[in-house]
Amino acid sequence: MTNTMTIDCDIHPGVPNIKALLPYMDEFWRESFVARGIDGFDMMSYPLGAPITCRPDWRVKGERPGSSLPNMQRDALDAFGISLAICNPLTGGQVAVSETMGAAICSAVNDWIIEHWLNKEPRLRASIVVPAQAPLLAADEIERRAGDKRFVQVLLPAACEMMLGRSYYWPIYAAAAKYDLPIGLHAGSMYRYAPTSGGWPSHYLHDYVANSQLFEDQLLSLISNGVFNRWPDLRFVLIESGVTWLPGFIWRAIKTWRGVRAEVPWVKRSPAETIRENIRLTVQPIDAPRDTGVVERIIEQIDSDRMLLFASDYPHWQFEGDAVLPDGLSPALLQRIRVDNPLETYPRLKETVQ
Ligand code: ZN
């Protein structure tokens, strides 16, 4: 059965504005959003009109990208032969400065996705959206959703209020580890700080490209603060991070760790080993030329064929036609990226197909 499967690890249902989420909130927040005049707040983190936000042939005039289930079924699930797909709703819940407001939005998004997507399409799974600005409330939300096996991962923006290795976030990791849920870090930010270490960029172009540096920083933070010492089996999935930065980054991380590891004596293994075991990356956007063999060479350099996960990133415009994966991948590597790696990364998907 698994030979014919393809598992899409990153699709984006378009979550409407706050008004659509009010039915899933308690009375206080239903009244509060309206009284404050922010019930029309648009939570889309990708600029709606930007070309990258929606492939032109998938865009429907007047409709929010990714908001139609029939269109997603036709353009992604059926078109790419997807057996299972993980919905990653990108919402503003994690941007709210108020911890309780953030928690209310995130919880409503999880209820909304159950009713409007998971209950209507058996091929869909979802990430648990949690308020990263309130780790204890985020852990509560994980507890609340863990019983529904259609939730297969915990979703955080790649940039939060602090580096992700800090113990402030550990309640989230403890709850995720308790249920063997990976943490998905999706490109994007809570925008408390500039997305580059040099300051605020002038253009979205720069903001988007800068994500790969951010992922590098978060990986080192997780490793050097001992997150994987405490939870050796916890996996992090870097979503929309690109992949070609990884070999150079691993080389720099190993070299520097060898030189200064007295500073972090609890990091006993080479960062490369931890990265190969605990880190996974989705393949869209693939930031490499489409030359045959490039991805195989990257796999050789990182010395693991278990790290890359198939993802269309629907409806974002990352590729044309049905070219979700670069040409020239061997059948064995295709099998790993499309099926085996996602099943090994997400235990709950494995339960579904066995
Ligand atoms: Zn994505």
Tab-separated table of C-alpha atoms and ligand atoms in Angstrom:
chain	number	residue	atom	x	y	z
A	1	MET	CA	0.000	0.000	0.000
A	2	THR	CA	2.681	2.469	1.019
A	3	ASN	CA	4.457	2.211	-2.352
A	4	THR	CA	1.678	4.174	-4.020
A	5	MET	CA	1.253	6.766	-1.293
A	6	THR	CA	2.307	10.398	-1.234
A	7	ILE	CA	2.111	12.370	2.000
A	8	ASP	CA	1.997	16.161	1.765
A	9	CYS	CA	3.515	17.682	4.898
A	10	ASP	CA	2.576	21.331	4.273
A	11	ILE	CA	-0.684	22.671	2.900
A	12	HIS	CA	-2.404	25.881	3.925
A	13	PRO	CA	-6.147	26.183	4.290
A	14	GLY	CA	-7.055	29.871	4.144
A	15	VAL	CA	-8.408	30.779	7.582
A	16	PRO	CA	-10.937	33.618	7.276
A	17	ASN	CA	-10.945	36.638	9.548
A	18	ILE	CA	-11.771	36.744	13.250
A	19	LYS	CA	-15.523	36.968	12.542
A	20	ALA	CA	-15.540	33.377	11.275
A	21	LEU	CA	-13.822	32.223	14.457
A	22	LEU	CA	-16.131	33.971	16.951
A	23	PRO	CA	-18.557	30.980	17.152
A	24	TYR	CA	-15.659	28.928	18.564
A	25	MET	CA	-14.843	31.417	21.327
A	26	ASP	CA	-16.379	31.930	24.749
A	27	GLU	CA	-18.788	34.765	25.466
A	28	PHE	CA	-16.094	37.135	26.724
A	29	TRP	CA	-14.054	36.962	23.534
A	30	ARG	CA	-17.135	36.964	21.257
A	31	GLU	CA	-18.139	40.281	22.797
A	32	SER	CA	-14.641	41.639	23.218
A	33	PHE	CA	-13.526	41.360	19.570
A	34	VAL	CA	-16.729	43.102	18.446
A	35	ALA	CA	-16.598	45.796	21.158
A	36	ARG	CA	-12.994	46.601	20.282
A	37	GLY	CA	-13.869	46.760	16.578
A	38	ILE	CA	-11.298	44.128	15.635
A	39	ASP	CA	-13.651	41.302	14.624
A	40	GLY	CA	-12.762	42.009	10.982
A	41	PHE	CA	-9.073	41.575	11.720
A	42	ASP	CA	-7.436	39.711	8.831
A	43	MET	CA	-5.000	37.115	10.081
A	44	MET	CA	-3.360	36.054	6.836
A	45	SER	CA	0.395	36.241	7.343
A	46	TYR	CA	1.251	35.998	3.637
A	47	PRO	CA	0.285	39.234	1.826
A	48	LEU	CA	-2.961	38.268	0.067
A	49	GLY	CA	-2.125	39.845	-3.278
A	50	ALA	CA	1.541	38.820	-3.442
A	51	PRO	CA	2.292	36.398	-6.296
A	52	ILE	CA	3.993	33.916	-3.946
A	53	THR	CA	0.817	33.659	-1.841
A	54	CYS	CA	-1.129	31.806	-4.526
A	55	ARG	CA	-0.136	30.162	-7.806
A	56	PRO	CA	-1.896	32.066	-10.613
A	57	ASP	CA	-3.774	29.013	-11.930
A	58	TRP	CA	-5.018	28.267	-8.398
A	59	ARG	CA	-6.143	31.824	-7.645
A	60	VAL	CA	-9.904	32.467	-7.701
A	61	LYS	CA	-10.860	36.109	-8.077
A	62	GLY	CA	-12.443	37.452	-4.901
A	63	GLU	CA	-11.579	34.334	-2.898
A	64	ARG	CA	-8.967	33.983	-0.194
A	65	PRO	CA	-6.157	31.680	-1.403
A	66	GLY	CA	-6.646	28.158	-0.126
A	67	SER	CA	-10.108	28.845	1.271
A	68	SER	CA	-12.049	26.399	-0.920
A	69	LEU	CA	-11.976	22.727	0.038
A	70	PRO	CA	-13.184	21.543	-3.426
A	71	ASN	CA	-10.407	23.576	-5.059
A	72	MET	CA	-7.802	22.136	-2.710
A	73	GLN	CA	-9.100	18.632	-3.389
A	74	ARG	CA	-8.859	19.182	-7.150
A	75	ASP	CA	-5.657	21.255	-7.370
A	76	ALA	CA	-3.548	19.545	-4.708
A	77	LEU	CA	-4.915	16.291	-3.289
A	78	ASP	CA	-6.150	14.826	-6.598
A	79	ALA	CA	-3.642	16.553	-8.887
A	80	PHE	CA	-0.594	15.315	-6.965
A	81	GLY	CA	-2.081	11.978	-5.894
A	82	ILE	CA	-1.921	12.911	-2.199
A	83	SER	CA	-2.995	10.179	0.236
A	84	LEU	CA	-2.623	12.265	3.393
A	85	ALA	CA	-1.948	15.975	3.832
A	86	ILE	CA	-1.118	18.043	6.907
A	87	CYS	CA	-2.933	21.387	7.181
A	88	ASN	CA	-0.827	24.187	8.641
A	89	PRO	CA	-3.108	27.172	9.270
A	90	LEU	CA	-1.073	30.374	9.307
A	91	THR	CA	-2.986	32.688	11.587
A	92	GLY	CA	-2.563	35.826	13.630
A	93	GLY	CA	-3.211	34.090	16.947
A	94	GLN	CA	0.498	33.948	17.620
A	95	VAL	CA	0.987	37.626	16.853
A	96	ALA	CA	-1.412	38.955	19.521
A	97	VAL	CA	0.479	40.540	22.396
A	98	SER	CA	-2.224	39.477	24.855
A	99	GLU	CA	-1.569	35.897	25.958
A	100	THR	CA	-5.236	35.111	26.539
A	101	MET	CA	-6.350	36.677	23.249
A	102	GLY	CA	-3.711	34.639	21.437
A	103	ALA	CA	-4.889	31.475	23.161
A	104	ALA	CA	-8.532	32.205	22.264
A	105	ILE	CA	-7.690	32.702	18.570
A	106	CYS	CA	-5.472	29.607	18.354
A	107	SER	CA	-8.038	27.385	20.042
A	108	ALA	CA	-10.785	28.710	17.755
A	109	VAL	CA	-8.631	27.958	14.690
A	110	ASN	CA	-8.241	24.353	15.845
A	111	ASP	CA	-12.027	23.994	16.281
A	112	TRP	CA	-12.589	25.697	12.923
A	113	ILE	CA	-10.248	23.376	11.073
A	114	ILE	CA	-11.928	20.311	12.567
A	115	GLU	CA	-15.368	21.426	11.426
A	116	HIS	CA	-14.536	22.890	8.016
A	117	TRP	CA	-11.700	20.665	6.780
A	118	LEU	CA	-10.952	17.543	8.843
A	119	ASN	CA	-14.575	16.441	9.181
A	120	LYS	CA	-15.147	16.875	5.443
A	121	GLU	CA	-12.059	15.259	3.887
A	122	PRO	CA	-10.603	12.031	5.297
A	123	ARG	CA	-7.223	12.605	3.639
A	124	LEU	CA	-6.590	15.689	5.788
A	125	ARG	CA	-4.690	15.945	9.053
A	126	ALA	CA	-3.700	19.133	10.901
A	127	SER	CA	-1.160	20.765	13.156
A	128	ILE	CA	-2.239	22.054	16.559
A	129	VAL	CA	-1.976	25.836	16.467
A	130	VAL	CA	-0.792	27.049	19.885
A	131	PRO	CA	-0.174	30.462	21.487
A	132	ALA	CA	3.618	30.631	21.473
A	133	GLN	CA	3.374	33.832	23.559
A	134	ALA	CA	1.977	31.748	26.456
A	135	PRO	CA	3.756	28.367	26.708
A	136	LEU	CA	1.624	27.121	29.614
A	137	LEU	CA	-1.581	27.920	27.706
A	138	ALA	CA	-0.005	26.310	24.635
A	139	ALA	CA	0.574	23.135	26.654
A	140	ASP	CA	-3.095	23.237	27.739
A	141	GLU	CA	-4.134	23.457	24.088
A	142	ILE	CA	-1.959	20.448	23.210
A	143	GLU	CA	-3.620	18.492	26.050
A	144	ARG	CA	-7.051	19.544	24.762
A	145	ARG	CA	-6.360	18.345	21.191
A	146	ALA	CA	-4.144	15.325	21.762
A	147	GLY	CA	-7.075	12.915	21.943
A	148	ASP	CA	-7.984	13.673	18.318
A	149	LYS	CA	-5.471	11.629	16.327
A	150	ARG	CA	-6.056	13.799	13.253
A	151	PHE	CA	-3.799	16.375	14.932
A	152	VAL	CA	-0.315	15.116	14.146
A	153	GLN	CA	2.052	17.966	15.094
A	154	VAL	CA	2.356	21.197	17.112
A	155	LEU	CA	2.849	24.315	14.995
A	156	LEU	CA	4.987	27.316	15.946
A	157	PRO	CA	6.250	30.264	13.910
A	158	ALA	CA	9.994	30.047	13.296
A	159	ALA	CA	10.551	33.313	15.206
A	160	CYS	CA	8.846	33.831	18.545
A	161	GLU	CA	9.663	36.191	21.429
A	162	MET	CA	12.870	34.426	22.453
A	163	MET	CA	15.224	31.865	20.998
A	164	LEU	CA	13.389	28.565	20.960
A	165	GLY	CA	15.964	26.663	23.003
A	166	ARG	CA	15.163	28.757	26.108
A	167	SER	CA	13.462	26.891	28.955
A	168	TYR	CA	10.556	29.344	28.725
A	169	TYR	CA	9.281	27.177	25.854
A	170	TRP	CA	9.882	23.841	27.500
A	171	PRO	CA	6.262	23.335	28.661
A	172	ILE	CA	5.365	23.170	24.952
A	173	TYR	CA	8.058	20.586	24.281
A	174	ALA	CA	7.072	18.541	27.346
A	175	ALA	CA	3.460	18.371	26.183
A	176	ALA	CA	4.478	17.527	22.610
A	177	ALA	CA	6.891	14.831	23.805
A	178	LYS	CA	4.201	13.334	26.049
A	179	TYR	CA	2.103	12.586	22.961
A	180	ASP	CA	5.017	11.948	20.574
A	181	LEU	CA	4.011	14.951	18.466
A	182	PRO	CA	6.728	16.662	16.392
A	183	ILE	CA	7.081	20.440	16.605
A	184	GLY	CA	6.616	22.087	13.210
A	185	LEU	CA	8.448	25.401	12.801
A	186	HIS	CA	6.936	27.237	9.873
A	187	ALA	CA	8.675	30.145	8.137
A	188	GLY	CA	7.326	33.314	9.678
A	189	SER	CA	7.515	35.414	12.784
A	190	MET	CA	5.618	36.937	15.683
A	191	TYR	CA	7.312	40.164	14.546
A	192	ARG	CA	8.512	41.209	17.963
A	193	TYR	CA	11.955	41.750	16.422
A	194	ALA	CA	13.427	42.404	13.012
A	195	PRO	CA	13.578	39.221	10.939
A	196	THR	CA	17.253	39.810	10.161
A	197	SER	CA	20.067	40.285	12.647
A	198	GLY	CA	20.938	43.533	10.872
A	199	GLY	CA	17.582	45.266	11.268
A	200	TRP	CA	14.245	45.606	9.529
A	201	PRO	CA	14.331	44.850	5.783
A	202	SER	CA	12.571	47.189	3.378
A	203	HIS	CA	10.854	44.507	1.305
A	204	TYR	CA	9.001	41.227	1.626
A	205	LEU	CA	11.619	39.736	-0.696
A	206	HIS	CA	14.220	40.185	2.020
A	207	ASP	CA	11.886	39.076	4.802
A	208	TYR	CA	11.171	35.762	3.059
A	209	VAL	CA	14.770	35.007	2.057
A	210	ALA	CA	15.949	35.787	5.618
A	211	ASN	CA	14.035	32.785	6.964
A	212	SER	CA	16.882	30.352	6.295
A	213	GLN	CA	19.203	32.246	8.662
A	214	LEU	CA	16.480	32.215	11.280
A	215	PHE	CA	16.146	28.437	11.043
A	216	GLU	CA	19.914	28.066	11.471
A	217	ASP	CA	19.794	30.171	14.643
A	218	GLN	CA	16.880	28.226	16.108
A	219	LEU	CA	18.593	24.885	15.442
A	220	LEU	CA	21.699	25.976	17.334
A	221	SER	CA	19.547	27.368	20.147
A	222	LEU	CA	17.668	24.063	20.534
A	223	ILE	CA	20.886	22.036	20.510
A	224	SER	CA	23.038	24.246	22.736
A	225	ASN	CA	20.327	24.796	25.353
A	226	GLY	CA	19.940	21.061	25.777
A	227	VAL	CA	16.413	20.524	24.426
A	228	PHE	CA	17.457	17.200	22.885
A	229	ASN	CA	19.242	16.120	26.072
A	230	ARG	CA	15.941	16.413	27.885
A	231	TRP	CA	13.773	14.985	25.073
A	232	PRO	CA	16.056	12.791	22.936
A	233	ASP	CA	13.186	11.630	20.715
A	234	LEU	CA	11.589	15.034	20.122
A	235	ARG	CA	11.565	15.937	16.434
A	236	PHE	CA	11.409	19.400	14.876
A	237	VAL	CA	10.184	19.829	11.315
A	238	LEU	CA	11.459	22.929	9.525
A	239	ILE	CA	8.674	23.945	7.160
A	240	GLU	CA	9.402	26.265	4.222
A	241	SER	CA	12.961	26.648	5.422
A	242	GLY	CA	14.592	25.685	2.117
A	243	VAL	CA	17.222	22.945	2.275
A	244	THR	CA	20.391	23.944	0.468
A	245	TRP	CA	21.752	25.929	3.446
A	246	LEU	CA	21.913	22.763	5.508
A	247	PRO	CA	25.263	21.194	4.401
A	248	GLY	CA	27.229	24.428	4.915
A	249	PHE	CA	25.497	25.096	8.204
A	250	ILE	CA	26.212	21.597	9.519
A	251	TRP	CA	29.875	22.001	8.598
A	252	ARG	CA	30.123	25.329	10.463
A	253	ALA	CA	28.231	23.955	13.462
A	254	ILE	CA	30.476	20.889	13.767
A	255	LYS	CA	33.694	22.838	13.316
A	256	THR	CA	32.793	25.483	15.885
A	257	TRP	CA	31.364	22.968	18.386
A	258	ARG	CA	34.664	21.059	18.290
A	259	GLY	CA	36.508	24.264	19.123
A	260	VAL	CA	34.278	25.630	21.910
A	261	ARG	CA	32.343	22.679	23.257
A	262	ALA	CA	33.764	23.214	26.757
A	263	GLU	CA	31.174	25.999	26.948
A	264	VAL	CA	28.309	23.502	26.477
A	265	PRO	CA	29.532	20.270	28.075
A	266	TRP	CA	26.037	18.776	28.017
A	267	VAL	CA	26.167	18.763	24.213
A	268	LYS	CA	28.063	15.496	23.975
A	269	ARG	CA	27.179	14.543	20.431
A	270	SER	CA	28.170	16.353	17.290
A	271	PRO	CA	25.396	18.764	16.211
A	272	ALA	CA	25.383	16.866	12.906
A	273	GLU	CA	24.233	13.675	14.623
A	274	THR	CA	21.444	15.473	16.465
A	275	ILE	CA	20.329	17.223	13.290
A	276	ARG	CA	20.214	13.959	11.330
A	277	GLU	CA	18.175	12.260	14.043
A	278	ASN	CA	15.858	14.997	15.282
A	279	ILE	CA	15.427	17.475	12.445
A	280	ARG	CA	13.331	17.137	9.290
A	281	LEU	CA	12.723	19.630	6.454
A	282	THR	CA	9.911	20.004	3.938
A	283	VAL	CA	11.018	20.163	0.308
A	284	GLN	CA	9.044	23.210	-0.864
A	285	PRO	CA	10.363	25.734	-1.537
A	286	ILE	CA	13.334	23.814	-2.879
A	287	ASP	CA	16.023	26.497	-3.081
A	288	ALA	CA	18.188	24.735	-5.639
A	289	PRO	CA	18.550	24.808	-9.401
A	290	ARG	CA	16.405	22.196	-11.116
A	291	ASP	CA	19.483	20.410	-12.458
A	292	THR	CA	19.235	16.685	-12.238
A	293	GLY	CA	21.239	15.373	-9.316
A	294	VAL	CA	21.430	18.503	-7.165
A	295	VAL	CA	19.181	17.134	-4.437
A	296	GLU	CA	20.994	13.783	-4.494
A	297	ARG	CA	24.263	15.682	-3.935
A	298	ILE	CA	22.771	17.594	-0.989
A	299	ILE	CA	21.587	14.300	0.497
A	300	GLU	CA	25.143	12.975	0.132
A	301	GLN	CA	26.553	16.052	1.868
A	302	ILE	CA	24.200	15.871	4.832
A	303	ASP	CA	24.754	12.109	4.873
A	304	SER	CA	21.138	11.154	5.481
A	305	ASP	CA	18.277	10.332	3.144
A	306	ARG	CA	15.790	10.475	6.021
A	307	MET	CA	15.472	14.219	6.523
A	308	LEU	CA	13.431	15.513	3.575
A	309	LEU	CA	9.631	15.435	3.540
A	310	PHE	CA	7.356	15.873	0.534
A	311	ALA	CA	5.322	19.110	0.622
A	312	SER	CA	3.428	21.048	-2.030
A	313	ASP	CA	3.012	24.191	0.132
A	314	TYR	CA	-0.393	24.608	-1.574
A	315	PRO	CA	-1.571	27.240	-2.490
A	316	HIS	CA	1.746	29.103	-2.347
A	317	TRP	CA	3.495	29.553	-5.683
A	318	GLN	CA	6.704	27.560	-5.347
A	319	PHE	CA	6.677	25.540	-8.606
A	320	GLU	CA	4.808	25.122	-11.893
A	321	GLY	CA	2.619	22.250	-13.084
A	322	ASP	CA	3.052	19.100	-11.058
A	323	ALA	CA	6.792	19.562	-10.495
A	324	VAL	CA	6.602	19.371	-6.705
A	325	LEU	CA	9.913	17.512	-6.630
A	326	PRO	CA	13.021	18.198	-8.705
A	327	ASP	CA	13.817	15.892	-11.627
A	328	GLY	CA	16.251	13.039	-11.435
A	329	LEU	CA	15.578	11.641	-7.961
A	330	SER	CA	16.143	7.903	-7.691
A	331	PRO	CA	13.096	5.702	-7.038
A	332	ALA	CA	14.527	4.849	-3.610
A	333	LEU	CA	14.902	8.511	-2.617
A	334	LEU	CA	11.439	9.324	-3.978
A	335	GLN	CA	9.976	6.585	-1.811
A	336	ARG	CA	11.741	8.018	1.233
A	337	ILE	CA	10.650	11.629	0.605
A	338	ARG	CA	7.066	10.843	-0.419
A	339	VAL	CA	6.233	8.106	2.080
A	340	ASP	CA	8.805	6.624	4.430
A	341	ASN	CA	10.220	9.827	5.902
A	342	PRO	CA	6.795	11.384	6.646
A	343	LEU	CA	5.613	8.137	8.256
A	344	GLU	CA	8.735	7.957	10.426
A	345	THR	CA	8.398	11.632	11.387
A	346	TYR	CA	4.691	11.583	12.266
A	347	PRO	CA	3.795	8.502	14.336
A	348	ARG	CA	0.089	9.294	14.082
A	349	LEU	CA	0.210	9.005	10.288
A	350	LYS	CA	1.786	5.588	10.676
A	351	GLU	CA	-1.113	4.509	12.891
A	352	THR	CA	-3.511	5.572	10.127
A	353	VAL	CA	-1.966	3.548	7.326
A	354	GLN	CA	-1.225	0.347	9.223
B	1	ZN	ZN	4.064	26.470	4.063
